[in-house]
Amino acid sequence: MDMESESDSDAETMRCISCQEDYDAHDGGTCKECYDEANDTEEDLKREIEDLRAKVAFLKLCDSMDYPNHYSTAPTPYSTRFSDVILVALEGTSGAPAPAVPAHKAVLASRSPVFRAMLENEMEESRSGTIKINDVSYEALRAFVNYLYTADADFNEHMAYSLLVLAEKYQHNAKLVLEASLSMITENMDKLTKREEFLELKEKDPHLIVEIYEASLSKQVNTAACKDSSQKS
Amino acid sequence: MDMESESDSDAETMRCISCQEDYDAHDGGTCKECYDEANDTEEDLKREIEDLRAKVAFLKLCDSMDYPNHYSTAPTPYSTRFSDVILVALEGTSGAPAPAVPAHKAVLASRSPVFRAMLENEMEESRSGTIKINDVSYEALRAFVNYLYTADADFNEHMAYSLLVLAEKYQHNAKLVLEASLSMITENMDKLTKREEFLELKEKDPHLIVEIYEASLSKQVNTAACKDSSQKS
């Protein structure tokens, strides 16, 4: 501690042990004890994040030959080994059938009560081992299934609507995909509200549109609040 | 800011904005700016923890009728619906066969390269749909499989050895179960080193014993370091 030179000669300033700048009473923050405590808390939180990331990496059902990097944030392809059910995207009225998206009954049933009901009861889906999904592109369906296996929301703004609809339809526990789709949509609100899909969705699923607008509004409020507080500090 | 009353009258002390106590230059921590920054960091870390917990809850393959509470830390039972393979515990030479533990090839193969090799190649396990596991109790095997599905290390000290052996044998990506078993073992080091299983394991799997001792030592070092730093502050 070499504070003698400055602090003792000028009793009104102190040296910040974080940024090493001098400060006076009006810019005073915490005492050393509270600083140490906050540091320990931050270490604990970082350790918890490491542990949770390791759990997420462990729980992803993925297919890479070398096991997933614990700390990778890139989306991993979901595992299609030992598939026992296929999903087929039926987009509009176009003729050519889309490629099948392989999946597992256990995973679909665990993620969505709608899939579970389809697969457990004597319905066409459980007999044929094929689940047909209307009004969705192959790419969006694949991104949705990948999300169910890995929790990676790896999709572009064109898929965001379809995914939102899929999440609502099949997935009552869809916090993550809902948030990711909504943030993708709200970021592109100006462009997207003019698109045909938006108008269609308004007709078919008005409560989703309400959710989109609410998310967009709450984002604007949050952004404003952040700007406000960052200007203050 | 009502610092006039104290701070201005006594120029050598400042009021900590965290604990609200006065401090002098020798107990000085940070300036206000660094305090605010640290606060923001803590908020960000807490938000990341919330998101990661939601992902873990989403990715667990569990079986409860009502979907898992996102913030529950209690172990959830893994899903056995649509099982396509069974595991059987063969403990010692006792006569009565243990109940089968149902599982899914896709999950076992995704978690362990050893299971994957067994199930993908034309081995007895893949033909019969039964994987026999030697020298393990039914309870420990069930806890191991539950762990593979949910990342919940829900086992007592009696299972810790078996799980450590299972994790080593089947699970190259077993950071979580290794840590949990090792911590269970090291906490009970005194009792456990005297038990018969420990002596047996020493014969069969000496590198595991080395790992146990290393974990125990590093724990002692860490505990000592923590005590040391908490005494200082």
PDB file of C-alpha atoms in Angstrom, chain A residues 60-193:
ATOM      1  CA  LYS A  60     -27.429 -31.201 -25.808  1.00  0.00           C
ATOM      2  CA  LEU A  61     -28.353 -34.171 -27.946  1.00  0.00           C
ATOM      3  CA  CYS A  62     -25.826 -33.643 -30.665  1.00  0.00           C
ATOM      4  CA  ASP A  63     -24.127 -35.602 -33.328  1.00  0.00           C
ATOM      5  CA  SER A  64     -20.562 -34.439 -33.704  1.00  0.00           C
ATOM      6  CA  MET A  65     -17.981 -37.200 -33.729  1.00  0.00           C
ATOM      7  CA  ASP A  66     -15.754 -35.414 -31.313  1.00  0.00           C
ATOM      8  CA  TYR A  67     -17.803 -34.392 -28.361  1.00  0.00           C
ATOM      9  CA  PRO A  68     -19.001 -30.792 -28.154  1.00  0.00           C
ATOM     10  CA  ASN A  69     -16.676 -28.194 -26.827  1.00  0.00           C
ATOM     11  CA  HIS A  70     -18.006 -27.198 -23.407  1.00  0.00           C
ATOM     12  CA  TYR A  71     -17.500 -23.551 -24.061  1.00  0.00           C
ATOM     13  CA  SER A  72     -18.501 -23.330 -27.707  1.00  0.00           C
ATOM     14  CA  THR A  73     -21.421 -21.040 -28.432  1.00  0.00           C
ATOM     15  CA  ALA A  74     -21.788 -22.144 -32.060  1.00  0.00           C
ATOM     16  CA  PRO A  75     -24.931 -24.198 -32.734  1.00  0.00           C
ATOM     17  CA  THR A  76     -24.304 -27.927 -32.827  1.00  0.00           C
ATOM     18  CA  PRO A  77     -26.201 -30.200 -35.230  1.00  0.00           C
ATOM     19  CA  TYR A  78     -28.697 -32.335 -33.339  1.00  0.00           C
ATOM     20  CA  SER A  79     -28.337 -36.102 -33.258  1.00  0.00           C
ATOM     21  CA  THR A  80     -30.351 -38.134 -35.768  1.00  0.00           C
ATOM     22  CA  ARG A  81     -28.951 -41.555 -34.784  1.00  0.00           C
ATOM     23  CA  PHE A  82     -31.537 -44.203 -33.879  1.00  0.00           C
ATOM     24  CA  SER A  83     -34.372 -41.958 -35.076  1.00  0.00           C
ATOM     25  CA  ASP A  84     -37.861 -43.494 -34.612  1.00  0.00           C
ATOM     26  CA  VAL A  85     -40.094 -40.785 -36.099  1.00  0.00           C
ATOM     27  CA  ILE A  86     -39.922 -38.300 -38.969  1.00  0.00           C
ATOM     28  CA  LEU A  87     -41.347 -34.814 -39.393  1.00  0.00           C
ATOM     29  CA  VAL A  88     -42.373 -33.507 -42.798  1.00  0.00           C
ATOM     30  CA  ALA A  89     -42.816 -29.823 -43.658  1.00  0.00           C
ATOM     31  CA  LEU A  90     -45.821 -29.043 -45.844  1.00  0.00           C
ATOM     32  CA  GLU A  91     -45.349 -25.530 -47.133  1.00  0.00           C
ATOM     33  CA  GLY A  92     -48.308 -24.000 -48.941  1.00  0.00           C
ATOM     34  CA  THR A  93     -49.607 -25.883 -51.970  1.00  0.00           C
ATOM     35  CA  SER A  94     -46.301 -26.519 -53.773  1.00  0.00           C
ATOM     36  CA  GLY A  95     -45.982 -29.936 -55.364  1.00  0.00           C
ATOM     37  CA  ALA A  96     -42.574 -31.357 -54.427  1.00  0.00           C
ATOM     38  CA  PRO A  97     -42.472 -32.894 -50.939  1.00  0.00           C
ATOM     39  CA  ALA A  98     -39.772 -31.549 -48.598  1.00  0.00           C
ATOM     40  CA  PRO A  99     -37.095 -33.917 -47.241  1.00  0.00           C
ATOM     41  CA  ALA A 100     -38.043 -35.658 -43.998  1.00  0.00           C
ATOM     42  CA  VAL A 101     -36.593 -34.338 -40.743  1.00  0.00           C
ATOM     43  CA  PRO A 102     -35.632 -37.325 -38.553  1.00  0.00           C
ATOM     44  CA  ALA A 103     -36.298 -37.154 -34.797  1.00  0.00           C
ATOM     45  CA  HIS A 104     -36.979 -39.224 -31.677  1.00  0.00           C
ATOM     46  CA  LYS A 105     -40.366 -39.756 -30.045  1.00  0.00           C
ATOM     47  CA  ALA A 106     -38.802 -39.531 -26.567  1.00  0.00           C
ATOM     48  CA  VAL A 107     -37.352 -36.089 -27.269  1.00  0.00           C
ATOM     49  CA  LEU A 108     -40.465 -34.652 -28.939  1.00  0.00           C
ATOM     50  CA  ALA A 109     -42.696 -36.005 -26.150  1.00  0.00           C
ATOM     51  CA  SER A 110     -40.436 -34.631 -23.449  1.00  0.00           C
ATOM     52  CA  ARG A 111     -40.377 -31.142 -25.000  1.00  0.00           C
ATOM     53  CA  SER A 112     -44.015 -30.725 -25.987  1.00  0.00           C
ATOM     54  CA  PRO A 113     -47.294 -32.002 -24.545  1.00  0.00           C
ATOM     55  CA  VAL A 114     -48.830 -31.697 -28.017  1.00  0.00           C
ATOM     56  CA  PHE A 115     -46.273 -34.049 -29.556  1.00  0.00           C
ATOM     57  CA  ARG A 116     -46.650 -36.354 -26.549  1.00  0.00           C
ATOM     58  CA  ALA A 117     -50.395 -36.640 -27.006  1.00  0.00           C
ATOM     59  CA  MET A 118     -49.938 -37.303 -30.740  1.00  0.00           C
ATOM     60  CA  LEU A 119     -47.355 -40.014 -30.187  1.00  0.00           C
ATOM     61  CA  GLU A 120     -48.799 -41.770 -27.144  1.00  0.00           C
ATOM     62  CA  ASN A 121     -52.351 -42.114 -28.302  1.00  0.00           C
ATOM     63  CA  GLU A 122     -53.464 -44.248 -31.197  1.00  0.00           C
ATOM     64  CA  MET A 123     -53.349 -41.404 -33.666  1.00  0.00           C
ATOM     65  CA  GLU A 124     -52.202 -41.432 -37.276  1.00  0.00           C
ATOM     66  CA  GLU A 125     -48.845 -39.942 -36.257  1.00  0.00           C
ATOM     67  CA  SER A 126     -48.035 -42.727 -33.814  1.00  0.00           C
ATOM     68  CA  ARG A 127     -49.096 -45.473 -36.237  1.00  0.00           C
ATOM     69  CA  SER A 128     -47.240 -44.103 -39.268  1.00  0.00           C
ATOM     70  CA  GLY A 129     -44.229 -42.665 -37.419  1.00  0.00           C
ATOM     71  CA  THR A 130     -44.675 -39.489 -39.495  1.00  0.00           C
ATOM     72  CA  ILE A 131     -45.725 -36.080 -38.238  1.00  0.00           C
ATOM     73  CA  LYS A 132     -46.864 -33.654 -40.934  1.00  0.00           C
ATOM     74  CA  ILE A 133     -46.443 -29.969 -40.150  1.00  0.00           C
ATOM     75  CA  ASN A 134     -48.425 -27.468 -42.200  1.00  0.00           C
ATOM     76  CA  ASP A 135     -47.382 -24.034 -43.409  1.00  0.00           C
ATOM     77  CA  VAL A 136     -43.706 -24.250 -42.581  1.00  0.00           C
ATOM     78  CA  SER A 137     -40.563 -24.441 -44.702  1.00  0.00           C
ATOM     79  CA  TYR A 138     -38.128 -27.358 -44.462  1.00  0.00           C
ATOM     80  CA  GLU A 139     -35.443 -24.940 -43.194  1.00  0.00           C
ATOM     81  CA  ALA A 140     -37.659 -23.547 -40.435  1.00  0.00           C
ATOM     82  CA  LEU A 141     -38.778 -27.035 -39.354  1.00  0.00           C
ATOM     83  CA  ARG A 142     -35.173 -28.223 -39.206  1.00  0.00           C
ATOM     84  CA  ALA A 143     -34.178 -25.187 -37.162  1.00  0.00           C
ATOM     85  CA  PHE A 144     -37.103 -25.862 -34.809  1.00  0.00           C
ATOM     86  CA  VAL A 145     -36.150 -29.521 -34.317  1.00  0.00           C
ATOM     87  CA  ASN A 146     -32.489 -28.551 -33.842  1.00  0.00           C
ATOM     88  CA  TYR A 147     -33.652 -26.113 -31.186  1.00  0.00           C
ATOM     89  CA  LEU A 148     -35.637 -28.832 -29.382  1.00  0.00           C
ATOM     90  CA  TYR A 149     -32.468 -30.959 -29.170  1.00  0.00           C
ATOM     91  CA  THR A 150     -29.818 -28.350 -28.452  1.00  0.00           C
ATOM     92  CA  ALA A 151     -31.586 -25.146 -27.238  1.00  0.00           C
ATOM     93  CA  ASP A 152     -29.596 -23.322 -29.948  1.00  0.00           C
ATOM     94  CA  ALA A 153     -31.845 -20.758 -31.603  1.00  0.00           C
ATOM     95  CA  ASP A 154     -30.038 -20.814 -34.940  1.00  0.00           C
ATOM     96  CA  PHE A 155     -32.367 -19.158 -37.413  1.00  0.00           C
ATOM     97  CA  ASN A 156     -32.665 -16.071 -39.550  1.00  0.00           C
ATOM     98  CA  GLU A 157     -35.380 -13.439 -39.666  1.00  0.00           C
ATOM     99  CA  HIS A 158     -37.237 -15.231 -42.465  1.00  0.00           C
ATOM    100  CA  MET A 159     -37.806 -18.251 -40.232  1.00  0.00           C
ATOM    101  CA  ALA A 160     -38.695 -16.239 -37.139  1.00  0.00           C
ATOM    102  CA  TYR A 161     -42.442 -16.158 -37.794  1.00  0.00           C
ATOM    103  CA  SER A 162     -42.706 -19.856 -38.573  1.00  0.00           C
ATOM    104  CA  LEU A 163     -40.742 -20.703 -35.456  1.00  0.00           C
ATOM    105  CA  LEU A 164     -42.928 -18.510 -33.329  1.00  0.00           C
ATOM    106  CA  VAL A 165     -45.994 -20.265 -34.706  1.00  0.00           C
ATOM    107  CA  LEU A 166     -44.392 -23.714 -34.206  1.00  0.00           C
ATOM    108  CA  ALA A 167     -43.341 -22.834 -30.666  1.00  0.00           C
ATOM    109  CA  GLU A 168     -46.864 -21.712 -29.825  1.00  0.00           C
ATOM    110  CA  LYS A 169     -48.431 -24.751 -31.422  1.00  0.00           C
ATOM    111  CA  TYR A 170     -46.194 -27.509 -30.042  1.00  0.00           C
ATOM    112  CA  GLN A 171     -44.246 -26.111 -27.226  1.00  0.00           C
ATOM    113  CA  HIS A 172     -45.755 -24.791 -24.055  1.00  0.00           C
ATOM    114  CA  ASN A 173     -42.324 -24.507 -22.513  1.00  0.00           C
ATOM    115  CA  ALA A 174     -40.978 -22.341 -25.315  1.00  0.00           C
ATOM    116  CA  LYS A 175     -39.538 -19.408 -23.399  1.00  0.00           C
ATOM    117  CA  LEU A 176     -36.216 -19.606 -25.240  1.00  0.00           C
ATOM    118  CA  VAL A 177     -37.473 -19.871 -28.810  1.00  0.00           C
ATOM    119  CA  LEU A 178     -40.187 -17.313 -28.132  1.00  0.00           C
ATOM    120  CA  GLU A 179     -37.646 -14.850 -26.830  1.00  0.00           C
ATOM    121  CA  ALA A 180     -35.231 -15.450 -29.691  1.00  0.00           C
ATOM    122  CA  SER A 181     -37.952 -15.196 -32.374  1.00  0.00           C
ATOM    123  CA  LEU A 182     -39.493 -12.136 -30.793  1.00  0.00           C
ATOM    124  CA  SER A 183     -36.164 -10.374 -30.530  1.00  0.00           C
ATOM    125  CA  MET A 184     -35.395 -11.228 -34.174  1.00  0.00           C
ATOM    126  CA  ILE A 185     -38.808  -9.894 -35.185  1.00  0.00           C
ATOM    127  CA  THR A 186     -38.746  -6.762 -33.047  1.00  0.00           C
ATOM    128  CA  GLU A 187     -35.289  -5.869 -34.344  1.00  0.00           C
ATOM    129  CA  ASN A 188     -36.699  -5.921 -37.847  1.00  0.00           C
ATOM    130  CA  MET A 189     -40.144  -4.592 -37.025  1.00  0.00           C
ATOM    131  CA  ASP A 190     -40.173  -1.894 -39.739  1.00  0.00           C
ATOM    132  CA  LYS A 191     -39.395  -4.284 -42.568  1.00  0.00           C
ATOM    133  CA  LEU A 192     -41.443  -7.166 -41.286  1.00  0.00           C
ATOM    134  CA  THR A 193     -44.793  -5.530 -40.590  1.00  0.00           C
TER     135      THR A 193
END
